[in-house]
Coordinates of N, CA and C in Angstrom, one line a residue:
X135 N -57.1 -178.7 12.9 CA -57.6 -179.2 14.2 C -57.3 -178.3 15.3
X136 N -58.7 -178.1 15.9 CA -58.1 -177.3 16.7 C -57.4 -177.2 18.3
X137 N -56.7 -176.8 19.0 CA -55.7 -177.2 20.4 C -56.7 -176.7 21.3
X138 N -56.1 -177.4 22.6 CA -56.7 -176.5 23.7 C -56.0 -175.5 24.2
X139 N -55.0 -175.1 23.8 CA -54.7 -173.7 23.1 C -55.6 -173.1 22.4
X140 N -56.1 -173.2 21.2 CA -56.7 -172.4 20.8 C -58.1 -172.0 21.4
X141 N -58.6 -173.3 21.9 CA -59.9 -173.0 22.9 C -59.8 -172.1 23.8
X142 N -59.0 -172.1 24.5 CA -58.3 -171.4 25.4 C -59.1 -169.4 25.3
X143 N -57.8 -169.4 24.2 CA -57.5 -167.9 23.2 C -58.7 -167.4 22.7
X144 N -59.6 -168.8 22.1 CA -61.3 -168.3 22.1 C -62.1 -167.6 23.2
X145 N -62.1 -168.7 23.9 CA -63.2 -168.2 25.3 C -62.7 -167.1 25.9
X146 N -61.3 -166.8 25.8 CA -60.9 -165.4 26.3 C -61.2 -164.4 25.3
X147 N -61.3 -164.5 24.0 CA -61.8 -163.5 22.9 C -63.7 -163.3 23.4
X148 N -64.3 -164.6 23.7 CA -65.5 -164.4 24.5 C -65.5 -163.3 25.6
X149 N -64.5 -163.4 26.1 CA -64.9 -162.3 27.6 C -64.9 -160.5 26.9
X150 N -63.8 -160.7 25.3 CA -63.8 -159.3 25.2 C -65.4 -159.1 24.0
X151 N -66.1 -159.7 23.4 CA -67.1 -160.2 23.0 C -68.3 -159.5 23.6
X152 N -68.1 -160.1 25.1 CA -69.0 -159.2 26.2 C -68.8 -157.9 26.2
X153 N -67.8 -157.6 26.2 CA -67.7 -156.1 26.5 C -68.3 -155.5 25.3
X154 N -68.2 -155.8 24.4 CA -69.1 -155.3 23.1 C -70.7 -155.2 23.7
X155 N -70.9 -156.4 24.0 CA -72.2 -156.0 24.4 C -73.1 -155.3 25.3
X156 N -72.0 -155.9 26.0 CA -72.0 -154.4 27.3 C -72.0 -153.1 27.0
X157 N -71.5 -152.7 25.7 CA -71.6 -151.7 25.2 C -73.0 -151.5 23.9
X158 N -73.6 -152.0 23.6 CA -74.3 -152.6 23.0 C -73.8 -152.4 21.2
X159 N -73.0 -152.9 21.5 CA -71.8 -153.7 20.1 C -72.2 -154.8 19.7
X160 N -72.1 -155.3 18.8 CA -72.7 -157.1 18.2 C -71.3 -157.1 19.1
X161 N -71.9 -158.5 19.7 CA -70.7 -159.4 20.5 C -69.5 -159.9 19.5
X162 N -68.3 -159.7 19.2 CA -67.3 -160.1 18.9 C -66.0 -159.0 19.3
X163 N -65.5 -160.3 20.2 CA -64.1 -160.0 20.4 C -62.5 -161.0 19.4
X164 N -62.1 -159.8 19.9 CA -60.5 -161.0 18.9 C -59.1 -160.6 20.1
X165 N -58.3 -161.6 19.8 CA -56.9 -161.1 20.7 C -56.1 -161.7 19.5
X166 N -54.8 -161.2 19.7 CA -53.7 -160.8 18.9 C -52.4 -162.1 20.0
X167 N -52.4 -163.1 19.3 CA -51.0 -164.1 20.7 C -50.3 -164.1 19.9
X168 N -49.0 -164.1 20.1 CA -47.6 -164.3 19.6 C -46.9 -164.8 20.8
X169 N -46.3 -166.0 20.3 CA -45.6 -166.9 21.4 C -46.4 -167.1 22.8
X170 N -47.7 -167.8 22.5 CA -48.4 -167.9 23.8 C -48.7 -166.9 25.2
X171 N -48.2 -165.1 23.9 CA -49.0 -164.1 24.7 C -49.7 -163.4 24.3
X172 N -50.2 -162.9 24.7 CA -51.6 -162.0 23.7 C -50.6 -160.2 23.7
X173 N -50.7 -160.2 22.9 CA -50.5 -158.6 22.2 C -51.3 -157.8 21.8
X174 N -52.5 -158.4 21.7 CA -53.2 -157.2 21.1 C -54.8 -157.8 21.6
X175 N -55.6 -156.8 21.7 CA -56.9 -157.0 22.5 C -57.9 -156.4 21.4
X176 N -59.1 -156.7 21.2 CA -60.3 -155.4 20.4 C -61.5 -156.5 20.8
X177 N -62.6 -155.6 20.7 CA -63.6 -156.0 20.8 C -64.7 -155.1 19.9
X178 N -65.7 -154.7 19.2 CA -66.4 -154.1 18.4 C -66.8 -153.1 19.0
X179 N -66.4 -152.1 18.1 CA -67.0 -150.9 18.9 C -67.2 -149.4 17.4
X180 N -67.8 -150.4 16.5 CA -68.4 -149.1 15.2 C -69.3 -147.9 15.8
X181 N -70.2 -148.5 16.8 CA -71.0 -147.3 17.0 C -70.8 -146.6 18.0
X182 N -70.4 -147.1 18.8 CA -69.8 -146.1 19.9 C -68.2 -144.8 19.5
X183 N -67.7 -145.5 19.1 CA -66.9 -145.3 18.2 C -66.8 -144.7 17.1
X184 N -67.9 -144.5 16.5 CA -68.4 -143.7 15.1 C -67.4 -143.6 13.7
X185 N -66.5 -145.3 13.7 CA -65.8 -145.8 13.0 C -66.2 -147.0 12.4
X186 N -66.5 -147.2 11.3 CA -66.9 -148.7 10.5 C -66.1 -149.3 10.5
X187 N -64.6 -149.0 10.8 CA -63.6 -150.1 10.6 C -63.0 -150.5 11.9
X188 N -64.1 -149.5 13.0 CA -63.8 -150.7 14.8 C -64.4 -151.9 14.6
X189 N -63.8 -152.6 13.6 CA -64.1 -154.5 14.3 C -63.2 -154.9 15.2
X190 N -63.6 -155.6 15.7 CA -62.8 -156.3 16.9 C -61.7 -157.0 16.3
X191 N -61.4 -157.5 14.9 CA -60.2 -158.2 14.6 C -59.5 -156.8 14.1
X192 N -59.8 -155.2 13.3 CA -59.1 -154.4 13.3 C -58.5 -153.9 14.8
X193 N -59.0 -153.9 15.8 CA -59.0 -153.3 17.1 C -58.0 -153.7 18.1
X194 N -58.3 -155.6 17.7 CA -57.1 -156.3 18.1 C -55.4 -155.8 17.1
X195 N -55.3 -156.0 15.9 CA -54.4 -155.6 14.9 C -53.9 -154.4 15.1
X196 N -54.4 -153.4 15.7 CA -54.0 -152.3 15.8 C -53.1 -152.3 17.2
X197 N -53.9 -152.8 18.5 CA -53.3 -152.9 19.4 C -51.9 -153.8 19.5
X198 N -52.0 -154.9 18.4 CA -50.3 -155.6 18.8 C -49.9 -155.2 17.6
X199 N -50.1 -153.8 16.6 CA -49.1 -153.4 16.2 C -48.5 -152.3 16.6
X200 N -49.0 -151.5 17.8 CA -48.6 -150.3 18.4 C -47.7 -151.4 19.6
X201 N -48.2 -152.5 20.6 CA -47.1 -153.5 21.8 C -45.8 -153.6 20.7
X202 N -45.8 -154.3 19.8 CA -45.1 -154.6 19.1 C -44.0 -153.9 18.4
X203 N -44.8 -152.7 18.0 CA -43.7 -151.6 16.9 C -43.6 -152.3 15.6
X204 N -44.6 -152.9 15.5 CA -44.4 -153.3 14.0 C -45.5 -153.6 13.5
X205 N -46.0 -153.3 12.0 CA -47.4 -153.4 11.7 C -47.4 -155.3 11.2
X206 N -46.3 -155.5 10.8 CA -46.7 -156.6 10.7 C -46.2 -157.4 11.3
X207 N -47.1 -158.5 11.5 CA -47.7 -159.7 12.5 C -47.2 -160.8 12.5
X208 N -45.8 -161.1 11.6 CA -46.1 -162.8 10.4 C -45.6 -163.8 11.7
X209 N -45.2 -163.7 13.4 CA -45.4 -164.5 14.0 C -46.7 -164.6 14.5
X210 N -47.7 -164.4 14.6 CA -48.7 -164.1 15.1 C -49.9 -164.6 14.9
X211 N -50.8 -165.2 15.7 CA -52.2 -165.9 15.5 C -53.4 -164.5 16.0
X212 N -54.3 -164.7 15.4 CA -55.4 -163.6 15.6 C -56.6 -164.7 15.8
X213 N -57.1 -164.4 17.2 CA -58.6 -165.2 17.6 C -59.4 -164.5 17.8
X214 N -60.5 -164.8 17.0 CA -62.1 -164.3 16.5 C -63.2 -164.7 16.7
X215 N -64.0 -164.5 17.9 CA -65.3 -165.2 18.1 C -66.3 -165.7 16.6
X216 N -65.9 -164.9 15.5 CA -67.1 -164.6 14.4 C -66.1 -164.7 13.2
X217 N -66.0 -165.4 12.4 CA -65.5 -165.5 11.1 C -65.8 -164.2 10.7
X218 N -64.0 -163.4 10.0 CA -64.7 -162.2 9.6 C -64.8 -161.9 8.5
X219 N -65.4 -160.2 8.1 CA -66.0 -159.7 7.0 C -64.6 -159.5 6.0
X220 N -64.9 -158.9 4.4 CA -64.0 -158.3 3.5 C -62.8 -157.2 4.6
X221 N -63.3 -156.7 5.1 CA -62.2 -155.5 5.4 C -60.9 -156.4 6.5
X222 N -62.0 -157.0 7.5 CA -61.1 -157.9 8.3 C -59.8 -158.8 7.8
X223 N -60.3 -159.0 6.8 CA -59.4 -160.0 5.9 C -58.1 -159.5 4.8
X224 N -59.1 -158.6 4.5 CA -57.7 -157.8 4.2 C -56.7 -157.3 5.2
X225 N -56.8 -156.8 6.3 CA -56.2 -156.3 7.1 C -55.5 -156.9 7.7
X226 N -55.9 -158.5 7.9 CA -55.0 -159.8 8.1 C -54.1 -160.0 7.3
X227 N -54.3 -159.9 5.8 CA -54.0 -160.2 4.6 C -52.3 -159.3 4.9
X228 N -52.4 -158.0 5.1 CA -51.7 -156.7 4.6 C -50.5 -156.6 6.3
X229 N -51.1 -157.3 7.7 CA -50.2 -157.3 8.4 C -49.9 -158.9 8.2
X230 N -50.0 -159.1 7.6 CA -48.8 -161.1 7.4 C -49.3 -161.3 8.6
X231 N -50.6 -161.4 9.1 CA -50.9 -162.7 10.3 C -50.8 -164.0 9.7
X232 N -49.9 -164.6 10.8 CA -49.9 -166.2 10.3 C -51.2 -166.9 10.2
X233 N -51.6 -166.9 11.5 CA -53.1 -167.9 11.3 C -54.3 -167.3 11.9
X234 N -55.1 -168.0 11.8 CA -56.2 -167.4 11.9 C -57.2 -168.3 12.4
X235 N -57.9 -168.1 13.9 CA -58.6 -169.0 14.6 C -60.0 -168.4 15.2
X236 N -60.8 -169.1 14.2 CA -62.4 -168.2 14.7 C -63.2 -169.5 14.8
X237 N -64.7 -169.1 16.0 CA -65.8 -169.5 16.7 C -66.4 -169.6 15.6
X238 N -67.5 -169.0 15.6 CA -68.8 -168.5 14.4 C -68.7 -168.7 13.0
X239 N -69.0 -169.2 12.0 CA -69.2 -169.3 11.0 C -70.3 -167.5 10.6
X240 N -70.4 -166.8 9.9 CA -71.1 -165.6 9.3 C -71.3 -165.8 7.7
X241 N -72.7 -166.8 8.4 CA -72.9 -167.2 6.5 C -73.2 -165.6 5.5
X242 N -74.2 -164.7 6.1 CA -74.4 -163.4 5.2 C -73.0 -162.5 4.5
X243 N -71.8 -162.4 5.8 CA -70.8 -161.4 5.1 C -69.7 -162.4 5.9
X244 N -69.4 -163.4 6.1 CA -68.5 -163.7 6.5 C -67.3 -164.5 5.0
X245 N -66.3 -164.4 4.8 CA -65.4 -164.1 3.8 C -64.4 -165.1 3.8
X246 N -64.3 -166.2 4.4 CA -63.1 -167.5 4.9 C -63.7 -168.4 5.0
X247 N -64.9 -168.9 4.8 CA -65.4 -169.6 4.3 C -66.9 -169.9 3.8
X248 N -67.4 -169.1 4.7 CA -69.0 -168.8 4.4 C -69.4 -168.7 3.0
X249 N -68.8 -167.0 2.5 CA -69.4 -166.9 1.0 C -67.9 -166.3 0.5
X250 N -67.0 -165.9 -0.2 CA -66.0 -165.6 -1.1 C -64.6 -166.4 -0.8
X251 N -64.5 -167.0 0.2 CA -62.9 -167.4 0.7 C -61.8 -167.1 0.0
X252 N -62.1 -165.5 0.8 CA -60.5 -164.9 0.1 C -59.6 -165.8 0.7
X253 N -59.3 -166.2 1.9 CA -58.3 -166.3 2.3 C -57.5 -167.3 1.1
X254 N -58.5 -168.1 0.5 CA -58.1 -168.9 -0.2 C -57.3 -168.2 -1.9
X255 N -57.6 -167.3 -2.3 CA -57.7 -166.4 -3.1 C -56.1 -166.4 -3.3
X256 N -55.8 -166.7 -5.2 CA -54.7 -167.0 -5.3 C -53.6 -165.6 -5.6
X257 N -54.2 -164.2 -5.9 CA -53.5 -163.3 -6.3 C -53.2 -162.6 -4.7
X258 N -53.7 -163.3 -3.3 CA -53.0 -162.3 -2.1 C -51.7 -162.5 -2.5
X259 N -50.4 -162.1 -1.8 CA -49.1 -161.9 -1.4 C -48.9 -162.7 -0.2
X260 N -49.8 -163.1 0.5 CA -49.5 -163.6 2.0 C -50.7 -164.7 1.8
X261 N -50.4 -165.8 3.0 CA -51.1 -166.8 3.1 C -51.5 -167.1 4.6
X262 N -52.4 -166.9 4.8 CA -53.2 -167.1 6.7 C -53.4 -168.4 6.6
X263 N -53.4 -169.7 7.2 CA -53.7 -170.8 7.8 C -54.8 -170.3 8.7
X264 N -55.9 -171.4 8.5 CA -56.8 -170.9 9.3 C -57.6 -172.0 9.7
X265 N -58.3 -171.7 11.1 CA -58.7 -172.8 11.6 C -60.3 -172.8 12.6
X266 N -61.1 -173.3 11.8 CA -62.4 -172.4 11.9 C -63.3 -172.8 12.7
X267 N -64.0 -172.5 13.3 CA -65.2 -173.7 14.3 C -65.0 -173.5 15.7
X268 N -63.8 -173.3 16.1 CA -63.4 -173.4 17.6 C -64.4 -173.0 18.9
X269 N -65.1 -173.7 19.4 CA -65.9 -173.3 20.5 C -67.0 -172.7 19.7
X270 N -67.6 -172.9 18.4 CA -68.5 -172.5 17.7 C -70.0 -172.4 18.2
X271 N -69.7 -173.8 19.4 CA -71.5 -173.2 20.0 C -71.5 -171.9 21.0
X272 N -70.5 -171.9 21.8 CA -70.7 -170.9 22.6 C -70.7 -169.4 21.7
X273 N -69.8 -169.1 20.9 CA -69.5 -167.9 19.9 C -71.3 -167.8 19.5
X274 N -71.8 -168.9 19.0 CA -73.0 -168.6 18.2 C -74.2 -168.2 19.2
X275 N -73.8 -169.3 20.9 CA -74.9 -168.4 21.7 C -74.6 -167.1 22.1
X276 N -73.6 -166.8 22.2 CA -73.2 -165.5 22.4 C -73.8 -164.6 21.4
X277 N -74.0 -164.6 20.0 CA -74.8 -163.9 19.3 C -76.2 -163.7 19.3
X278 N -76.2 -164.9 19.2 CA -77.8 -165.4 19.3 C -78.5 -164.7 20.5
X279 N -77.9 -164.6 21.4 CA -78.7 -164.2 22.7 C -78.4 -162.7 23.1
X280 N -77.2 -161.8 21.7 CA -77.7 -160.3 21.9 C -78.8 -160.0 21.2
X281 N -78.7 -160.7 19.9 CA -79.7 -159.9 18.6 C -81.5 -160.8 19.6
X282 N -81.5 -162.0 20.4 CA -82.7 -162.0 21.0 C -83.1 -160.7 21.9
X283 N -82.3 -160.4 22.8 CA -82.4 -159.6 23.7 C -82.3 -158.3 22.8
X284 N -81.9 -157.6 21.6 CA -81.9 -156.4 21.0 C -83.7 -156.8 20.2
X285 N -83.8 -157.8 19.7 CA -85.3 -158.0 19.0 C -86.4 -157.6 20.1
X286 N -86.0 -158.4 21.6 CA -87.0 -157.9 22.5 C -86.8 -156.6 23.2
X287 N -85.7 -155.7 23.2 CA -86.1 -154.0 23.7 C -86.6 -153.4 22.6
X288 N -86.6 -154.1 21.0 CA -87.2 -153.3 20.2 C -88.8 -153.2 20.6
X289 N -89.4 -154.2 20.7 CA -90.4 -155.0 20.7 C -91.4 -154.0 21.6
X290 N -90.5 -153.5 22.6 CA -90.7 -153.0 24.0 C -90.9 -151.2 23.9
X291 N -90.4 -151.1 23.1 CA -89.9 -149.4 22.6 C -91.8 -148.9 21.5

């Protein structure tokens, strides 16, 4: 169930989301809280970036393991506008994030509950708690209304 805490930590993973788009990144942002502070920030940035593995939940991970000095996380919640892919998951998986709190459902590659649920997956070493849905309409208009607005500059081109 989710807190208004965690709503909270969402709609502010929303603001870095934007900046994805603003960059013209698929909107997803994530933040990194430990002890109701945020440590770590990312937002999507593969193409700009000319890195497959800038997701916004690697980007966040990275940044509250450099605040931190430590790569792993195991006090730590990670919030995600977008349920994420295989690589995301592992990378949760390998810093011991405790939990795990995303918007969006990603029925095509999303991996926690859509289509494979690793998280569920009994040979990891670590275990994520996770808690899925949060503010899930706004996360979904948020997508919904780059890939409209990217269908319509195509359209235009």
């Amino acid at each position: 169930m989710a807190s208004d805490e965690d709503r909270h930590w969402i709609r502010e993973a929303m603001v870095l989301a934007n900046m994805a788009a603003e960059n013209d990144e698929v909107p997803v942002g994530a933040l990194v809280v430990k002890e109701g502070v945020v440590v770590g920030r990312g937002y999507n940035r593969p193409i700009g970036g000319c890195d497959p593995t800038a997701h916004a939940e690697v980007m966040a991970l990275r940044d509250a393991a450099r605040a931190l000095g430590n790569y792993r996380l195991s006090d730590c919640t990670l919030y995600v506008t977008l349920e994420p892919c295989t690589m995301c998951v592992g990378a949760m998986v390998h810093a011991r994030v405790a939990r795990l709190v995303y918007g969006a459902s990603e029925p095509k590659a999303g991996v926690v509950r859509s289509q494979a649920q690793l998280l569920d997956a009994p040979y990891f070493n670590h275990t994520v708690t996770v808690t899925p849905g949060v503010e899930r309409e706004g996360c979904q208009a948020q997508l919904q209304a780059f890939f409209r607005r990217r269908r319509a500059e195509k359209k235009l081109r």
